[in-house]
Amino acid sequence: MHEQFWHQKWEKDEIGFHEGEVNRFLYEYFDALRLPVGARVFVPLCGKTRDIAWLLDQGMKVVGAELSEHAIKQLFAELNIEPRVAVLADGFHYSSTNIDIFVANIFSLNSELLGEVNAIYDRGALVALPEDIRTRYAQMLASITNQASQLVVTYNYEQSQYSGPPFALAESEIERLYASTYGLKKLASRQETEGFAKGIAVENAVWLLEK
């Protein structure tokens, strides 16, 4: 997916991928990360997800990355927060108490810019990336977060029946991307026949990745 694809999606409000409610797997399995209050959670390709408000309500600090400034303006408006905005070499830094969002291509981030990360919550990033980018993404994410533990939400279905995104991710793909860096545990899965794939059988799963 080229950058312009996502910019156009947000500008045209074609955001069927946006969940209007907190993700069920997040509130059911977030405790698996065993984080103390005040821990800093990285949400890659965050959009304006309601999950950020939920994480803040749990006493977490949130750092996010999102390509679309349009999405982040909506995020802060919905949070009822007036952000500070700083110009970066490759984008913008929107911030307020306990929240930092980098409006930039995620591959422009580094550990110094991102700061400390205690865990990663990946609901919409990995599944949004085509196969040729996933390996680079997985390696970069581990590198800039010092291999922080991850809670990763995936979909698996017959890719030939739906072009994506979100893309299908079989267990073998999760193992290919992460098994050399993390221990992997599938926490839960459920079968769906409604939603983005229009009647196609989909397995929605949540994984815990730990060093």
Coordinates of C-alpha atoms in Angstrom, one line a residue:
M1 CA 0.0 0.0 0.0
H2 CA 1.5 3.4 -1.0
E3 CA 1.2 6.3 1.4
Q4 CA -1.3 8.1 -0.9
F5 CA -3.7 5.1 -0.6
W6 CA -4.0 5.7 3.1
H7 CA -4.2 9.5 2.9
Q8 CA -7.0 9.2 0.4
K9 CA -8.8 6.7 2.7
W10 CA -8.8 9.1 5.6
E11 CA -9.6 12.2 3.5
K12 CA -12.6 10.5 1.8
D13 CA -13.7 9.0 5.2
E14 CA -13.4 5.5 3.7
I15 CA -12.4 4.0 7.0
G16 CA -14.2 0.7 7.3
F17 CA -11.1 -0.6 9.1
H18 CA -11.7 1.8 12.0
E19 CA -13.5 0.1 14.9
G20 CA -16.0 2.4 16.6
E21 CA -15.6 0.6 19.9
V22 CA -12.7 -0.7 22.0
N23 CA -11.3 -3.9 20.5
R24 CA -12.6 -6.9 22.4
F25 CA -9.3 -8.7 22.5
L26 CA -7.7 -5.6 24.0
Y27 CA -9.8 -5.4 27.1
E28 CA -10.0 -9.2 27.5
Y29 CA -6.3 -10.0 27.1
F30 CA -4.4 -6.8 27.9
D31 CA -3.5 -8.1 31.3
A32 CA -1.4 -10.8 29.7
L33 CA 1.3 -8.1 29.1
R34 CA 1.6 -7.7 32.9
L35 CA 2.2 -4.0 32.8
P36 CA 2.2 -1.7 35.8
V37 CA 0.2 1.5 35.8
G38 CA 2.2 4.2 34.0
A39 CA 3.8 1.8 31.5
R40 CA 4.2 3.2 28.0
V41 CA 2.4 1.3 25.2
F42 CA 3.3 1.8 21.5
V43 CA 0.4 1.6 19.1
P44 CA 1.7 1.5 15.5
L45 CA -0.4 2.7 12.6
C46 CA -2.9 3.8 15.2
G47 CA -5.4 5.9 13.2
K48 CA -7.9 7.4 15.6
T49 CA -8.6 4.1 17.4
R50 CA -10.8 4.1 20.5
D51 CA -8.3 1.7 22.0
I52 CA -6.1 4.7 22.8
A53 CA -8.7 6.2 25.1
W54 CA -9.1 2.8 26.8
L55 CA -5.4 2.5 27.4
L56 CA -5.2 6.0 28.9
D57 CA -8.2 5.1 31.1
Q58 CA -6.2 2.2 32.4
G59 CA -3.5 4.5 33.5
M60 CA -1.1 3.7 30.6
K61 CA 1.0 6.2 28.7
V62 CA 0.5 5.9 24.9
V63 CA 2.8 6.5 22.0
G64 CA 1.5 6.1 18.5
A65 CA 2.6 6.3 14.9
E66 CA 0.2 7.2 12.1
L67 CA 0.7 8.4 8.5
S68 CA -2.4 10.5 8.3
E69 CA -2.5 13.9 10.1
H70 CA -6.2 14.0 9.3
A71 CA -6.7 10.9 11.4
I72 CA -4.7 12.3 14.3
K73 CA -6.6 15.6 14.3
Q74 CA -9.8 13.6 14.7
L75 CA -8.2 11.4 17.4
F76 CA -7.3 14.4 19.6
A77 CA -10.7 16.0 19.0
E78 CA -12.5 12.8 20.0
L79 CA -10.3 12.6 23.1
N80 CA -11.2 16.3 23.8
I81 CA -7.5 17.1 24.1
E82 CA -5.7 20.1 22.7
P83 CA -2.3 18.8 21.6
R84 CA 1.0 20.5 21.3
V85 CA 2.3 20.1 17.8
A86 CA 6.0 20.1 16.9
V87 CA 7.4 19.9 13.4
L88 CA 9.8 17.1 12.8
A89 CA 12.2 16.4 9.9
D90 CA 9.8 13.8 8.5
G91 CA 6.5 14.7 10.0
F92 CA 4.8 16.0 13.2
H93 CA 4.8 15.2 16.9
Y94 CA 1.4 15.6 18.5
S95 CA 1.6 15.4 22.3
S96 CA -0.2 16.0 25.6
T97 CA -0.1 14.5 29.1
N98 CA 0.6 10.8 28.7
I99 CA 0.2 10.7 24.9
D100 CA 2.7 11.1 22.1
I101 CA 1.7 10.5 18.5
F102 CA 4.2 10.7 15.6
V103 CA 2.6 11.7 12.3
A104 CA 5.1 10.1 9.9
N105 CA 6.0 7.1 7.9
I106 CA 6.6 4.5 10.7
F107 CA 9.9 3.5 9.0
S108 CA 11.2 7.0 9.8
L109 CA 11.1 6.4 13.5
N110 CA 14.0 5.3 15.6
S111 CA 14.5 4.4 19.3
E112 CA 15.7 7.8 20.3
L113 CA 12.7 9.6 18.8
L114 CA 10.2 7.0 20.0
G115 CA 11.5 6.9 23.6
E116 CA 11.0 4.1 26.1
V117 CA 8.4 1.5 25.1
N118 CA 7.2 -1.1 27.6
A119 CA 4.9 -3.0 25.3
I120 CA 3.4 -2.9 21.8
Y121 CA -0.3 -3.2 21.0
D122 CA -0.6 -4.0 17.3
R123 CA -4.3 -4.3 16.2
G124 CA -4.2 -2.7 12.8
A125 CA -0.6 -2.4 11.6
L126 CA 0.7 -5.8 10.7
V127 CA -2.6 -6.8 9.1
A128 CA -2.4 -3.6 7.0
L129 CA 1.0 -4.4 5.5
P130 CA 1.5 -6.4 2.3
E131 CA 3.8 -9.4 2.4
D132 CA 6.8 -7.6 0.9
I133 CA 6.9 -5.1 3.8
R134 CA 6.1 -7.3 6.8
T135 CA 9.6 -8.6 7.4
R136 CA 11.1 -5.2 7.4
Y137 CA 8.3 -4.0 9.7
A138 CA 8.7 -6.8 12.2
Q139 CA 12.5 -6.4 12.4
M140 CA 12.2 -2.6 12.8
L141 CA 9.6 -2.8 15.5
A142 CA 11.7 -5.1 17.6
S143 CA 14.8 -3.0 17.1
I144 CA 13.3 0.4 18.0
T145 CA 11.5 -0.9 21.1
N146 CA 14.2 -3.1 22.5
Q147 CA 12.1 -6.2 21.8
A148 CA 9.2 -5.0 23.9
S149 CA 6.4 -7.6 24.4
Q150 CA 3.6 -7.4 22.0
L151 CA -0.1 -8.1 21.9
V152 CA -0.9 -8.7 18.2
V153 CA -4.4 -9.0 16.6
T154 CA -4.6 -11.0 13.3
Y155 CA -7.0 -12.3 10.7
N156 CA -6.7 -15.5 8.8
Y157 CA -8.8 -16.4 5.8
E158 CA -8.5 -17.5 2.2
Q159 CA -6.6 -14.6 0.7
S160 CA -7.8 -15.4 -2.8
Q161 CA -11.3 -14.6 -1.7
Y162 CA -10.5 -11.1 -0.5
S163 CA -7.6 -8.8 -1.6
G164 CA -7.1 -7.0 1.7
P165 CA -6.2 -5.0 3.6
P166 CA -6.6 -6.3 6.2
F167 CA -4.5 -9.1 4.9
A168 CA -4.7 -12.8 5.9
L169 CA -2.0 -13.9 8.3
A170 CA -1.6 -17.7 8.8
E171 CA 0.1 -19.0 11.9
S172 CA 3.1 -20.0 9.8
E173 CA 3.4 -16.3 8.8
I174 CA 3.4 -15.2 12.4
E175 CA 6.1 -17.8 13.2
R176 CA 8.2 -16.7 10.2
L177 CA 8.1 -13.1 11.2
Y178 CA 8.6 -13.4 15.0
A179 CA 9.7 -16.8 16.2
S180 CA 13.4 -16.0 16.0
T181 CA 12.9 -13.0 18.3
Y182 CA 10.0 -13.8 20.5
G183 CA 8.2 -16.7 22.2
L184 CA 4.8 -16.9 20.6
K185 CA 1.5 -17.8 22.3
K186 CA -2.0 -17.6 20.7
L187 CA -4.2 -16.4 23.5
A188 CA -7.5 -16.8 21.8
S189 CA -9.3 -16.9 18.4
R190 CA -12.9 -16.7 17.2
Q191 CA -14.5 -17.5 13.9
E192 CA -16.4 -14.7 12.1
T193 CA -18.5 -14.6 8.9
E194 CA -19.5 -11.0 9.0
G195 CA -17.6 -7.8 8.5
F196 CA -14.8 -6.8 6.2
A197 CA -14.8 -10.1 4.2
K198 CA -18.5 -10.1 3.4
G199 CA -19.4 -13.6 4.4
I200 CA -16.0 -15.2 4.0
A201 CA -15.0 -17.4 7.0
V202 CA -12.4 -15.5 9.0
E203 CA -10.4 -16.5 12.1
N204 CA -9.7 -13.4 14.3
A205 CA -6.9 -14.1 16.8
V206 CA -4.8 -12.5 19.4
W207 CA -1.2 -13.4 20.0
L208 CA 1.2 -12.7 22.9
L209 CA 4.8 -12.1 21.9
E210 CA 7.4 -12.1 24.6
K211 CA 11.2 -12.2 24.7

